[in-house]
CSV table of C-alpha atoms in Angstrom, one decimal:
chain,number,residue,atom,x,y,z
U,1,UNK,CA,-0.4,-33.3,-0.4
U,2,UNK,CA,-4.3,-33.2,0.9
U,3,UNK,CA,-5.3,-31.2,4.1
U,4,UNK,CA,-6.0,-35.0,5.6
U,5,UNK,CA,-2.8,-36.1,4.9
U,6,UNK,CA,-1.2,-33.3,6.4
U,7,UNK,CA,-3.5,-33.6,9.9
U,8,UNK,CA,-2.5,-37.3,9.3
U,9,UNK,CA,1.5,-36.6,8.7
U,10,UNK,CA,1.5,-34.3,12.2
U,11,UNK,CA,-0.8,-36.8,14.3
U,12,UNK,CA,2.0,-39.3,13.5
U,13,UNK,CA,5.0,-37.4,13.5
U,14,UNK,CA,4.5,-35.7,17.1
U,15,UNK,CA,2.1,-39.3,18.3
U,16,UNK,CA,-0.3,-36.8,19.7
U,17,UNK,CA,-3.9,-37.5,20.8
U,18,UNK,CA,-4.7,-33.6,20.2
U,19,UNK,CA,-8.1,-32.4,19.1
U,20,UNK,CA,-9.0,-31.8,15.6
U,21,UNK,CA,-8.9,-28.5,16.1
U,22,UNK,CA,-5.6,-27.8,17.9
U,23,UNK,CA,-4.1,-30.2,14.6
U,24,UNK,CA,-6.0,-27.7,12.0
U,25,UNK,CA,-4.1,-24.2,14.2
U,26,UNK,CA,-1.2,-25.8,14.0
U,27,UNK,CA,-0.9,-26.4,10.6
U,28,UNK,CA,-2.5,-22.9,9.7
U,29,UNK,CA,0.0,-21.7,12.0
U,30,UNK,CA,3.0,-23.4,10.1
U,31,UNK,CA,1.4,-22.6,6.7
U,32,UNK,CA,1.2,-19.0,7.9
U,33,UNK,CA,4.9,-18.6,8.3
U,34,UNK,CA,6.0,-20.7,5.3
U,35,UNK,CA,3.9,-18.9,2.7
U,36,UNK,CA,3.3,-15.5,4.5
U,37,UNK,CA,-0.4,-15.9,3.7
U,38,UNK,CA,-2.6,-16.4,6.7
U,39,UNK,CA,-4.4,-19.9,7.0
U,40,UNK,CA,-6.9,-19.7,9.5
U,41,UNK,CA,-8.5,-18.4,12.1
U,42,UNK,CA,-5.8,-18.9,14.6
U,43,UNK,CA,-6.8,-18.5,18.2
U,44,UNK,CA,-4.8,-16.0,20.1
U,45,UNK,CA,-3.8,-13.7,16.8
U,46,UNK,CA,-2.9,-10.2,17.0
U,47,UNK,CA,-5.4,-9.0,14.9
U,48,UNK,CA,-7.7,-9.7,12.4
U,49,UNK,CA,-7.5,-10.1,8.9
U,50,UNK,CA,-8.4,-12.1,5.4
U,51,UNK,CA,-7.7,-15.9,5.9
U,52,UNK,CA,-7.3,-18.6,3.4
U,53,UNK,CA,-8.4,-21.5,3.9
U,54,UNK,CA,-7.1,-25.1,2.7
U,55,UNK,CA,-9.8,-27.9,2.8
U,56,UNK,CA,-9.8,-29.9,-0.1
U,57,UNK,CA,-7.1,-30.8,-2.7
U,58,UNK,CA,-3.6,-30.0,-2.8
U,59,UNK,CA,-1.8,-26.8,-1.2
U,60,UNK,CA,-0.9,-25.3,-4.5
U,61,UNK,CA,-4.3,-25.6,-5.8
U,62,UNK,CA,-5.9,-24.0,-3.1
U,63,UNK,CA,-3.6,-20.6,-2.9
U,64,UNK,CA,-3.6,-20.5,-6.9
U,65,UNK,CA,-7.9,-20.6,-6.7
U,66,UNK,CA,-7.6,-17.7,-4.4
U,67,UNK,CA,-5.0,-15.8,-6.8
U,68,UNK,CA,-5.8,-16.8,-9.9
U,69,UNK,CA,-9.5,-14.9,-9.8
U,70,UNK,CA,-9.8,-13.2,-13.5
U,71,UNK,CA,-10.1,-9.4,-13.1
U,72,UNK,CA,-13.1,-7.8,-13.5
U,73,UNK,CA,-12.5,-4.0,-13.2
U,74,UNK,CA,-11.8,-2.8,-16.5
U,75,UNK,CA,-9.0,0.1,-16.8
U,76,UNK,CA,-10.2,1.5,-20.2
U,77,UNK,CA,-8.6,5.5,-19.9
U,78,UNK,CA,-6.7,4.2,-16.6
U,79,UNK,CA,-3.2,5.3,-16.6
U,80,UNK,CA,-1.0,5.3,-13.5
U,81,UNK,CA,0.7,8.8,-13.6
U,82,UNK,CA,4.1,9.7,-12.3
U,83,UNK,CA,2.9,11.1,-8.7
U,84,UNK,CA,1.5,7.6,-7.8
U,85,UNK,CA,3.3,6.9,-5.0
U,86,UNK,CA,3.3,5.8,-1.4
U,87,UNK,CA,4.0,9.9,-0.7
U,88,UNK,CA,1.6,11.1,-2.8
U,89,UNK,CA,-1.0,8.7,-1.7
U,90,UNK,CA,-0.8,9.9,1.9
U,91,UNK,CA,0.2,13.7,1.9
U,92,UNK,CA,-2.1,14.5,-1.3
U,93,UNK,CA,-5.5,12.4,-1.5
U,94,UNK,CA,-5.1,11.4,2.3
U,95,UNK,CA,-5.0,7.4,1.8
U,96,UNK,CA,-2.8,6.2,4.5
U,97,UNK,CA,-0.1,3.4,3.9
U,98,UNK,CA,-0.3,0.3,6.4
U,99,UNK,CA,1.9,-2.3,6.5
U,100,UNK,CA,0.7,-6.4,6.3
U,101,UNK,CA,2.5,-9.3,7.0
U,102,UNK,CA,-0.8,-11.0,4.9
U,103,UNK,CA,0.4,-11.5,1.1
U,104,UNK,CA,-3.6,-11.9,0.4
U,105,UNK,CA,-3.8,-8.4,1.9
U,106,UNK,CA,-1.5,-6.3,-0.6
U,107,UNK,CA,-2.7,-3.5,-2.0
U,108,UNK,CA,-5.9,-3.9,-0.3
U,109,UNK,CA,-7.9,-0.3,0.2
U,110,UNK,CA,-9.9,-0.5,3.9
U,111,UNK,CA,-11.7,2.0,5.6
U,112,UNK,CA,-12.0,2.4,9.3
U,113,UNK,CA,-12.5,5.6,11.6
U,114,UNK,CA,-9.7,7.1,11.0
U,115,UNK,CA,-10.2,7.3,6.7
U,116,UNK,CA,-8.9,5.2,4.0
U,117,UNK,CA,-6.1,3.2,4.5
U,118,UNK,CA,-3.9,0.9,1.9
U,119,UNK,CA,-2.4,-2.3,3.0
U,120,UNK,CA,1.3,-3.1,1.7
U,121,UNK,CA,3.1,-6.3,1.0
U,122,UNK,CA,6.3,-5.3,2.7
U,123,UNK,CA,8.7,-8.7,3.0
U,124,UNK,CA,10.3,-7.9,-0.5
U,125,UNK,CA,13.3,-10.2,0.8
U,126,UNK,CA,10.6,-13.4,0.7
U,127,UNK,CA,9.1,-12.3,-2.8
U,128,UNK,CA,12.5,-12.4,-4.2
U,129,UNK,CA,14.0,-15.6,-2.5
U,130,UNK,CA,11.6,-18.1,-1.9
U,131,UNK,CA,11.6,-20.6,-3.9
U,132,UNK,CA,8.7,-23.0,-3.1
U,133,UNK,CA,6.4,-23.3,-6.1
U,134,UNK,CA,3.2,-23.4,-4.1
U,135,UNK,CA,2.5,-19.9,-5.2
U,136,UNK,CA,1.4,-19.1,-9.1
U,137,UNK,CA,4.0,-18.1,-11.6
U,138,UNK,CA,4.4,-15.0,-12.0
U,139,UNK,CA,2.8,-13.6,-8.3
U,140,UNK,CA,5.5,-12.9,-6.5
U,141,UNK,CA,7.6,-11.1,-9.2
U,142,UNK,CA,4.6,-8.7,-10.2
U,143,UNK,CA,4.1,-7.7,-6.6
U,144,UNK,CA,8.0,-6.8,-6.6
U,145,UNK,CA,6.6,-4.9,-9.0
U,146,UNK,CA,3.8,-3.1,-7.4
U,147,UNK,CA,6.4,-2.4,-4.3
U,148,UNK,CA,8.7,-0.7,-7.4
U,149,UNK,CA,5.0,1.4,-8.2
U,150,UNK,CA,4.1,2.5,-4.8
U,151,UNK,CA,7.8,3.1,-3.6
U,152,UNK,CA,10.0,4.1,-6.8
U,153,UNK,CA,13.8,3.6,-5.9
U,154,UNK,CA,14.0,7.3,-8.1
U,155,UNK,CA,12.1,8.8,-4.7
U,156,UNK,CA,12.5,6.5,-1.8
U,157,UNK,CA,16.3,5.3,-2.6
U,158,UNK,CA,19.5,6.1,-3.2
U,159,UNK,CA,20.8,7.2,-6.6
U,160,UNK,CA,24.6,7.5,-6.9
U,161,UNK,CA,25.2,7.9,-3.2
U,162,UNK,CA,23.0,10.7,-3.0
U,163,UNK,CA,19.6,10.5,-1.3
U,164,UNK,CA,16.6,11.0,-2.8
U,165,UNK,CA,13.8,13.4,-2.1
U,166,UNK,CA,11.6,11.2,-0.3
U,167,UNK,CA,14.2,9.2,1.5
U,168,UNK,CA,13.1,10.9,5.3
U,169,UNK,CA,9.3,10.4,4.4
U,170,UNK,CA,9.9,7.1,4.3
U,171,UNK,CA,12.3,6.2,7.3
U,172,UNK,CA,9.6,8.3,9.2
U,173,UNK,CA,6.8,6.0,7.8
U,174,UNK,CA,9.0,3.0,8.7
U,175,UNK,CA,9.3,4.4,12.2
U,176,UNK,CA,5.7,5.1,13.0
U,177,UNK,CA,5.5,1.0,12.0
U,178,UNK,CA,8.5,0.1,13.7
U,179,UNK,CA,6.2,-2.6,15.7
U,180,UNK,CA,6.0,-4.7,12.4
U,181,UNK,CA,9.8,-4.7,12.0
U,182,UNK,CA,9.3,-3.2,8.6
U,183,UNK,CA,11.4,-5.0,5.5
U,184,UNK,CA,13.2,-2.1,4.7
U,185,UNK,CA,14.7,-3.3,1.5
U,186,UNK,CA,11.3,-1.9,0.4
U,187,UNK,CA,11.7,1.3,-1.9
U,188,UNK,CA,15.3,1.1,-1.6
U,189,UNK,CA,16.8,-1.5,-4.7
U,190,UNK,CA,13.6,-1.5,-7.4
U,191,UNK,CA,14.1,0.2,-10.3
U,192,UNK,CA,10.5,0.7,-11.8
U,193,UNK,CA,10.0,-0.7,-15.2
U,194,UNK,CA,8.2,1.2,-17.8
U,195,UNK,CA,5.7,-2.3,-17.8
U,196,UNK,CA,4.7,-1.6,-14.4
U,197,UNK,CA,2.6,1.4,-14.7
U,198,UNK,CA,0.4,-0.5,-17.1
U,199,UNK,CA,-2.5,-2.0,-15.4
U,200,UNK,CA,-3.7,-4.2,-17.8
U,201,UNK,CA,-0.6,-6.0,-17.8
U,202,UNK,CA,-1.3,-7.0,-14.3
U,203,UNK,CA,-2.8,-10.8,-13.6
U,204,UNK,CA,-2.7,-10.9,-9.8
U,205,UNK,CA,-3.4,-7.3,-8.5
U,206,UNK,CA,-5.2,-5.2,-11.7
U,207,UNK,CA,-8.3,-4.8,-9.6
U,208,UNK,CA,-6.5,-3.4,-6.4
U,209,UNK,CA,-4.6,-1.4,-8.7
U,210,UNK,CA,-7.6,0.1,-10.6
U,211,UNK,CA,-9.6,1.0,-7.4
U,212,UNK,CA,-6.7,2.5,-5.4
U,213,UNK,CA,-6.0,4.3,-8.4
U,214,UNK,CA,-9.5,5.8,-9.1
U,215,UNK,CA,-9.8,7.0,-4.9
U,216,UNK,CA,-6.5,8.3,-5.6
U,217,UNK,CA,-8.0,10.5,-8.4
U,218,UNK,CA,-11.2,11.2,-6.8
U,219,UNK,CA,-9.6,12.4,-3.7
U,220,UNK,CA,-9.9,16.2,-3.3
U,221,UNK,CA,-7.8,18.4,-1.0
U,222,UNK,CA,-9.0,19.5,2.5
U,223,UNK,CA,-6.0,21.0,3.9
U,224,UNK,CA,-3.9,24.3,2.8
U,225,UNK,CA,-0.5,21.4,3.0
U,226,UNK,CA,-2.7,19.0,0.9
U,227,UNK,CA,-3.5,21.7,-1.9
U,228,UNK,CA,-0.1,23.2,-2.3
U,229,UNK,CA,1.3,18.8,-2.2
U,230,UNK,CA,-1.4,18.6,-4.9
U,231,UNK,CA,0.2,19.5,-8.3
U,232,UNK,CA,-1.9,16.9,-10.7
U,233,UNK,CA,-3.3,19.3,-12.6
U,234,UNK,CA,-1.0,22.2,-12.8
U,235,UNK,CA,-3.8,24.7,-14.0
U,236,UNK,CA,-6.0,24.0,-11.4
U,237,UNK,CA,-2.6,24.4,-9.1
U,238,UNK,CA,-1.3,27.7,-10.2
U,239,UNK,CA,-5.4,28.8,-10.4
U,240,UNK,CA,-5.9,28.4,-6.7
U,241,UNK,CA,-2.7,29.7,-5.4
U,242,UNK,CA,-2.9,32.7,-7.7
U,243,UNK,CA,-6.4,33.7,-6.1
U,244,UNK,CA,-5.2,32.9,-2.8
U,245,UNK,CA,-2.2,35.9,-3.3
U,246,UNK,CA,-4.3,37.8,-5.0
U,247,UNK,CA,-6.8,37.4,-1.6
U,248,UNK,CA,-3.8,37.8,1.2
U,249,UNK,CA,-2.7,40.5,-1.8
U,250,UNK,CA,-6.4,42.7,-1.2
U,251,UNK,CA,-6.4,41.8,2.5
U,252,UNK,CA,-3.3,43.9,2.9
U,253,UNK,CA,-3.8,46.6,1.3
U,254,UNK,CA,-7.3,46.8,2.8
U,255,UNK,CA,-4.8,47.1,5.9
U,256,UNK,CA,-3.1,49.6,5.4
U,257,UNK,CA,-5.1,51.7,3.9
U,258,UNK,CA,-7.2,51.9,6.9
U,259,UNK,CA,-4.2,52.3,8.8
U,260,UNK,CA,-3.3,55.1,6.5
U,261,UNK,CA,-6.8,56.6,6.9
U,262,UNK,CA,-7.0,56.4,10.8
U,263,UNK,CA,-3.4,58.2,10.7
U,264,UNK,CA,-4.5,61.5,8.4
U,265,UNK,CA,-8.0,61.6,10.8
U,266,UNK,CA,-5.7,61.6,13.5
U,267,UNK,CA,-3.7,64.7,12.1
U,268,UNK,CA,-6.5,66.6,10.9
């Protein structure tokens, strides 16, 4: 179905005399919550964000031209290590998680005063069920996928009735979004598969990957909680922390020795 027909389907359906434009909110509006892409503007929304937008052809051609875009990043000596992870990203290199109702917006990297922040996909229940075939093949299952990456079932779930490591940092970051009402089946089901860590096997988000993975790498410690989170490179790690005791180490003794030296003056 053309965008025409679809203005012509509604004008007929509801035998309204509405403007042009309140016919094109409302069927961005109804797009919006059928595909959870947002098909826009929309007067009156929250806040803003990437639209799509459907003008010519069909439905499906329009959200496969926006999706379908060949990667252009390459990810020659990229490899996504173990520690990449919704915790790691935020308590090590600082990159905050954020939470989007916008498919188009997953893994998208922003900046705004505040720092870097990454925007997550989070309605995992409507990547696995829905069933409409306007999206590409293949989309939805890799970003299940990419949800598995950022929050590994191994460190966000639950494994044999016990809970995993990670498990509070992740109710807590639920809770500061509780305003989103937050999928939580996220990080709680996926098991991550060995294919997922390779980016080149990604169609649909490589690019994303491959930049939030290099700021992930580039990002340097500026806290004393960041550096002793930050175990990357264990030399580095055991480097630092060693010359920090060894510092606190010379700083007492300093101490006491002028302690010691103000008590024997004192006696002599």
């Amino acid at each position: 179905m053309t965008k025409n027909g679809a203005s012509a389907i509604l004008r007929e359906t509801t035998q309204s005399d509405s403007s042009k434009q309140v016919v094109e909110d409302t069927i961005n509006l109804a797009l919006s919550v059928m595909t959870m892409l947002k098909f826009g503007p929309v007067p009156g929304e929250r806040s803003p964000c990437r639209h799509l937008h459907w003008r010519e052809g069909s439905l499906n051609n329009s959200v496969e031209g926006h999706f379908v875009e060949k990667p252009v990043l390459t990810t020659d000596g990229i490899k996504l290590p173990r520690s990449f992870n919704a915790w790691s990203l935020e308590t090590i290199s600082g990159i905050g998680i954020s939470f989007t109702d916008n498919l188009a917006d997953h893994l998208l990297l922003v900046e705004d005063e505040k720092g870097m922040k990454v925007l997550i996909f989070h309605h995992i229940s409507f990547l696995k069920f829905y069933k409409n075939a306007v999206f590409p093949e293949g989309l939805l299952q890799e970003t299940v996928d990419t949800l598995a990456l950022i929050f590994p079932n191994s460190e966000f779930g639950t494994v044999g009735g016990f809970v995993c490591r990670r498990r509070k940092w992740l109710e807590e970051l639920w809770s500061r979004h509780r305003d989103q009402c937050i999928d939580t089946g996220t990080g709680t089901g996926e098991r991550l598969q060995a294919e997922a860590r390779r980016i080149e096997k990604s169609r649909f988000w490589r690019d994303r990957l491959v930049v939030l993975e290099q700021a992930y790498d580039d990002a340097t410690p500026s806290s004393m909680s960041q550096w002793w989170h930050d175990r990357r490179n264990r030399v580095v790690w055991c480097t630092f922390w060693i010359a920090i005791f060894v510092l606190i180490l010379g700083v007492i003794v300093g101490v006491v020795q002028s302690v010691l030296g103000g008590i024997q003056v004192g006696e002599s």
